[in-house]
Coordinates of C-alpha atoms and ligand atoms in Angstrom, one line a residue:
M26 CA 66.0 134.1 -2.2
T27 CA 64.2 137.1 -3.4
G28 CA 60.4 137.3 -3.8
S29 CA 59.0 137.3 -7.2
E30 CA 55.9 138.6 -8.9
R31 CA 52.8 136.4 -8.4
K32 CA 52.1 134.0 -11.2
I33 CA 48.5 133.2 -12.1
I34 CA 47.8 129.8 -13.6
A35 CA 44.3 129.6 -15.1
V36 CA 42.8 126.1 -15.5
A37 CA 39.4 124.8 -16.8
D38 CA 37.7 123.7 -13.6
A39 CA 38.2 122.5 -10.0
A40 CA 39.1 118.9 -11.1
V41 CA 42.0 120.1 -13.3
L42 CA 43.0 122.6 -10.6
A43 CA 43.5 119.7 -8.1
K44 CA 45.6 117.8 -10.6
V45 CA 47.8 120.8 -11.4
A46 CA 48.2 121.4 -7.7
A47 CA 49.2 117.7 -7.1
E48 CA 51.7 118.0 -9.9
R49 CA 53.2 121.0 -8.3
V50 CA 53.4 119.2 -4.9
L51 CA 55.3 116.4 -6.6
A52 CA 57.6 118.8 -8.4
R53 CA 58.5 120.5 -5.1
I54 CA 59.1 117.2 -3.5
A55 CA 61.3 116.1 -6.4
A56 CA 63.4 119.2 -6.2
N57 CA 64.5 118.4 -2.6
G58 CA 66.4 115.2 -2.0
G59 CA 66.5 115.8 1.8
R60 CA 64.0 116.6 4.5
I61 CA 60.9 118.3 3.1
A62 CA 58.4 120.6 4.9
I63 CA 55.0 121.3 3.6
A64 CA 52.4 123.6 5.2
L65 CA 48.9 122.6 4.4
S66 CA 45.9 124.9 4.3
G67 CA 42.4 124.7 5.8
G68 CA 38.9 125.2 4.4
S69 CA 37.4 123.2 1.6
S70 CA 39.6 124.3 -1.3
P71 CA 42.5 121.8 -0.7
K72 CA 40.3 118.7 -0.2
A73 CA 40.4 117.5 -3.8
L74 CA 44.2 117.9 -3.8
Y75 CA 44.4 115.9 -0.5
E76 CA 42.2 113.2 -2.1
L77 CA 44.6 113.0 -5.1
L78 CA 47.6 112.7 -2.9
A79 CA 46.0 109.6 -1.4
T80 CA 45.5 108.1 -4.8
E81 CA 47.7 106.6 -7.5
P82 CA 49.7 107.8 -9.4
Y83 CA 50.5 110.5 -6.8
R84 CA 50.6 108.4 -3.7
G85 CA 53.3 106.1 -4.9
Q86 CA 55.6 108.9 -6.0
I87 CA 55.6 110.5 -2.5
P88 CA 58.5 109.7 -0.2
W89 CA 56.3 109.7 2.9
D90 CA 59.2 109.2 5.3
R91 CA 60.9 112.4 4.1
I92 CA 58.0 114.8 4.3
N93 CA 56.9 116.8 7.3
W94 CA 53.4 118.1 7.2
F95 CA 52.5 121.3 9.0
I96 CA 49.4 123.5 8.9
G97 CA 49.3 127.2 8.1
D98 CA 46.4 127.9 10.4
E99 CA 44.0 126.1 12.7
R100 CA 40.7 126.6 14.3
F101 CA 41.0 126.5 18.1
V102 CA 38.9 123.3 18.5
P103 CA 39.8 119.8 19.7
A104 CA 42.1 117.8 17.4
N105 CA 39.2 115.4 16.4
D106 CA 36.6 118.2 15.8
N107 CA 35.3 118.1 12.3
R108 CA 36.1 121.9 12.0
S109 CA 39.8 121.2 12.6
N110 CA 41.9 121.8 9.5
M111 CA 44.5 119.2 10.5
A112 CA 41.7 116.6 11.2
T113 CA 40.4 117.1 7.7
A114 CA 43.9 116.5 6.2
R115 CA 44.5 113.6 8.5
G116 CA 41.2 112.0 7.6
I117 CA 41.7 112.3 3.9
F118 CA 45.3 111.3 3.5
L119 CA 47.8 111.8 6.3
D120 CA 46.7 109.2 8.8
R121 CA 46.9 106.5 6.1
F122 CA 50.3 107.3 4.6
A123 CA 52.4 109.7 6.7
P124 CA 54.4 108.4 9.7
P125 CA 52.8 109.9 12.8
S126 CA 55.9 111.7 13.8
N127 CA 55.9 113.6 10.5
I128 CA 52.5 115.1 11.2
H129 CA 52.7 118.4 13.0
P130 CA 49.4 119.7 14.2
I131 CA 48.9 123.0 16.1
P132 CA 48.3 121.9 19.7
T133 CA 44.8 123.0 20.3
N134 CA 44.7 121.3 23.7
A135 CA 46.8 124.2 25.0
A136 CA 45.2 126.6 27.5
S137 CA 44.6 129.3 25.0
P138 CA 45.2 130.2 21.3
D139 CA 48.2 132.3 22.4
E140 CA 49.7 129.4 24.2
A141 CA 49.1 127.0 21.3
A142 CA 50.8 129.6 19.0
A143 CA 53.8 129.8 21.3
L144 CA 54.1 126.0 21.4
Y145 CA 53.8 125.7 17.6
E146 CA 56.4 128.5 17.1
Q147 CA 58.7 126.5 19.3
E148 CA 58.1 123.4 17.3
L149 CA 58.8 125.2 14.0
M150 CA 62.0 126.8 15.4
S151 CA 63.3 123.5 16.6
F152 CA 62.5 121.9 13.3
Y153 CA 64.2 124.7 11.4
G154 CA 67.1 124.7 13.8
A155 CA 67.2 128.5 14.4
R156 CA 65.1 131.2 16.0
Q157 CA 65.5 133.6 13.1
L158 CA 64.4 133.0 9.6
D159 CA 67.2 133.2 7.0
P160 CA 65.9 134.3 3.6
A161 CA 68.5 132.0 2.0
R162 CA 67.2 128.9 3.8
P163 CA 63.4 128.7 3.6
L164 CA 61.4 127.0 6.4
F165 CA 59.0 125.3 4.0
D166 CA 59.4 123.8 0.5
L167 CA 55.7 124.5 -0.1
V168 CA 53.0 126.5 1.6
L169 CA 49.4 125.9 0.5
M170 CA 46.9 128.7 0.9
G171 CA 43.3 129.6 0.3
V172 CA 41.4 132.9 0.2
G173 CA 38.2 133.7 2.1
P174 CA 35.4 136.0 1.0
D175 CA 36.8 138.9 3.0
G176 CA 40.3 138.5 1.5
H177 CA 41.7 136.6 4.5
T178 CA 44.3 133.9 4.1
A179 CA 45.4 131.4 6.7
S180 CA 43.7 133.0 9.7
L181 CA 45.0 136.5 9.0
F182 CA 41.9 138.6 8.7
P183 CA 41.7 142.2 7.2
G184 CA 42.4 144.8 9.8
F185 CA 43.4 142.4 12.5
P186 CA 46.8 143.1 14.3
A187 CA 48.0 139.6 13.6
L188 CA 48.5 140.7 10.0
D189 CA 51.2 143.2 10.9
E190 CA 53.3 140.8 13.0
T191 CA 56.9 141.0 12.0
T192 CA 58.8 138.9 14.6
R193 CA 56.6 136.1 15.8
W194 CA 56.1 133.1 13.5
V195 CA 52.7 132.0 15.0
V196 CA 50.0 134.0 16.7
G197 CA 46.7 133.4 18.5
V198 CA 43.8 135.1 16.8
P199 CA 41.0 135.7 19.4
E200 CA 38.1 135.8 17.0
A201 CA 37.4 135.0 13.3
N202 CA 35.9 137.2 10.7
V203 CA 34.1 134.3 9.0
E204 CA 32.6 131.0 9.9
P205 CA 33.5 129.0 11.9
F206 CA 33.5 131.7 14.5
V207 CA 36.0 130.1 16.8
P208 CA 39.4 131.6 17.9
R209 CA 42.2 130.7 15.5
V210 CA 46.0 130.1 15.5
S211 CA 47.8 131.3 12.5
L212 CA 51.3 131.4 11.0
T213 CA 52.3 135.0 10.4
L214 CA 53.1 136.6 7.0
P215 CA 56.9 136.3 7.6
A216 CA 56.7 132.6 8.5
L217 CA 54.4 131.8 5.6
A218 CA 56.7 133.8 3.3
S219 CA 59.7 131.6 4.2
C220 CA 59.1 129.0 1.5
R221 CA 60.2 128.0 -1.9
E222 CA 56.7 128.2 -3.2
M223 CA 53.4 129.6 -1.9
L224 CA 50.5 128.0 -3.8
F225 CA 47.0 129.5 -3.6
E226 CA 44.0 127.4 -4.8
A227 CA 40.8 129.2 -5.7
A228 CA 37.9 127.6 -7.6
G229 CA 34.3 128.4 -8.3
A230 CA 32.2 131.4 -9.1
P231 CA 31.8 132.5 -5.5
K232 CA 35.5 133.3 -5.4
R233 CA 35.5 135.6 -8.3
A234 CA 34.5 138.8 -6.5
I235 CA 37.3 138.5 -3.9
L236 CA 39.8 137.5 -6.5
T237 CA 39.0 140.6 -8.5
R238 CA 40.0 142.6 -5.4
V239 CA 43.0 140.6 -4.4
L240 CA 44.5 140.3 -7.8
S241 CA 44.0 144.0 -8.6
G242 CA 46.3 144.7 -5.6
E243 CA 43.9 145.8 -2.9
N244 CA 45.6 145.8 0.5
L245 CA 44.1 142.6 1.7
P246 CA 45.8 139.7 3.6
A247 CA 45.7 137.4 0.6
A248 CA 47.4 140.0 -1.5
R249 CA 50.0 140.7 1.1
A250 CA 50.9 137.0 1.5
Q251 CA 53.8 136.4 -0.8
S252 CA 56.6 133.8 -0.8
N253 CA 60.2 134.8 -0.6
G254 CA 60.5 132.4 -3.5
E255 CA 57.7 131.8 -6.0
T256 CA 54.0 132.8 -5.4
V257 CA 51.5 131.0 -7.6
W258 CA 47.7 131.4 -7.8
L259 CA 45.9 128.4 -9.3
V260 CA 42.5 129.7 -10.4
D261 CA 39.7 128.0 -12.3
R262 CA 37.8 129.6 -15.1
A263 CA 34.7 130.3 -12.9
A264 CA 36.8 132.1 -10.3
L265 CA 39.0 134.0 -12.7
P266 CA 38.2 137.8 -12.9
E267 CA 37.5 139.2 -16.4
D268 CA 40.7 141.3 -16.4
F269 CA 42.9 138.1 -16.0
R270 CA 41.2 136.0 -18.7
G271 CA 44.2 136.5 -21.0
A272 CA 46.7 135.7 -18.2
Ligands
LIG3 C1 40.5 128.2 7.4 C2 41.5 128.5 6.3 C3 41.2 129.7 5.4 C4 40.7 129.1 4.1 C5 39.9 130.2 3.4 C6 39.3 129.5 2.2 O1 40.9 127.8 8.4 O2 39.4 128.4 7.1 O3 42.8 128.1 6.4 O4 42.2 130.6 5.3 O5 41.8 128.7 3.4 O6 38.9 130.7 4.2 O7 38.4 128.6 2.6 P1 37.6 127.7 1.6 O8 38.6 126.9 0.9 O9 36.7 126.8 2.4 O10 36.9 128.6 0.6

């Protein structure tokens, strides 16, 4: 697969955005009749999507037994902490519908973020069946992403060494640039890129300033994060920069 230009899809508001995201999740699932891997994202942006996936007509169209749910980054907090990204996804939909063995949290009970990263990398490699990513065989069907006010995505913060990782799939991030100020564990750009589709969600006026910078090509983590397949930005009207209003 070769990477493509990013595609921007502008929608009216956050509610429509969640519906369009849910349709894209279903489309990615429908495109693969075998084992499916989806990397979820953290923060508040995906919550409305998660709620839709737990609701008809979406819930009944999801072949829960065939989908493996991973997470693109995690806060280094206990699994049941309300700051945990996977705990949020579990609470909203996964624990009700996904078989427990299909849920793949980052093991934050490890001794350190680095150790958790090494364990999760091992889990991903064993799931993938190889220690090297093959561009012709993506790790994930879909990777969900968000963007923070400083332009970070996953837990890849501007100027942090984790951003330049080229070989490891998962890294420990000793400190965060934004709240919550806890260490993180994050998939790296090459691991996140190994997907058929990378889908960013950004809604609300507070996102507009950083979207202006990211979409104009500034060298920020969220701009550098690109799928080897399709990269899609789902943006609502309030978040959409002036220059992209005709997009
Ligand atoms: C996290 C995230 C992070 C998030 C952005 C956007 O652990 O916080 O994975 O990358 O996606 O910060 O967060 P919001 O959706 O809350 O704006």
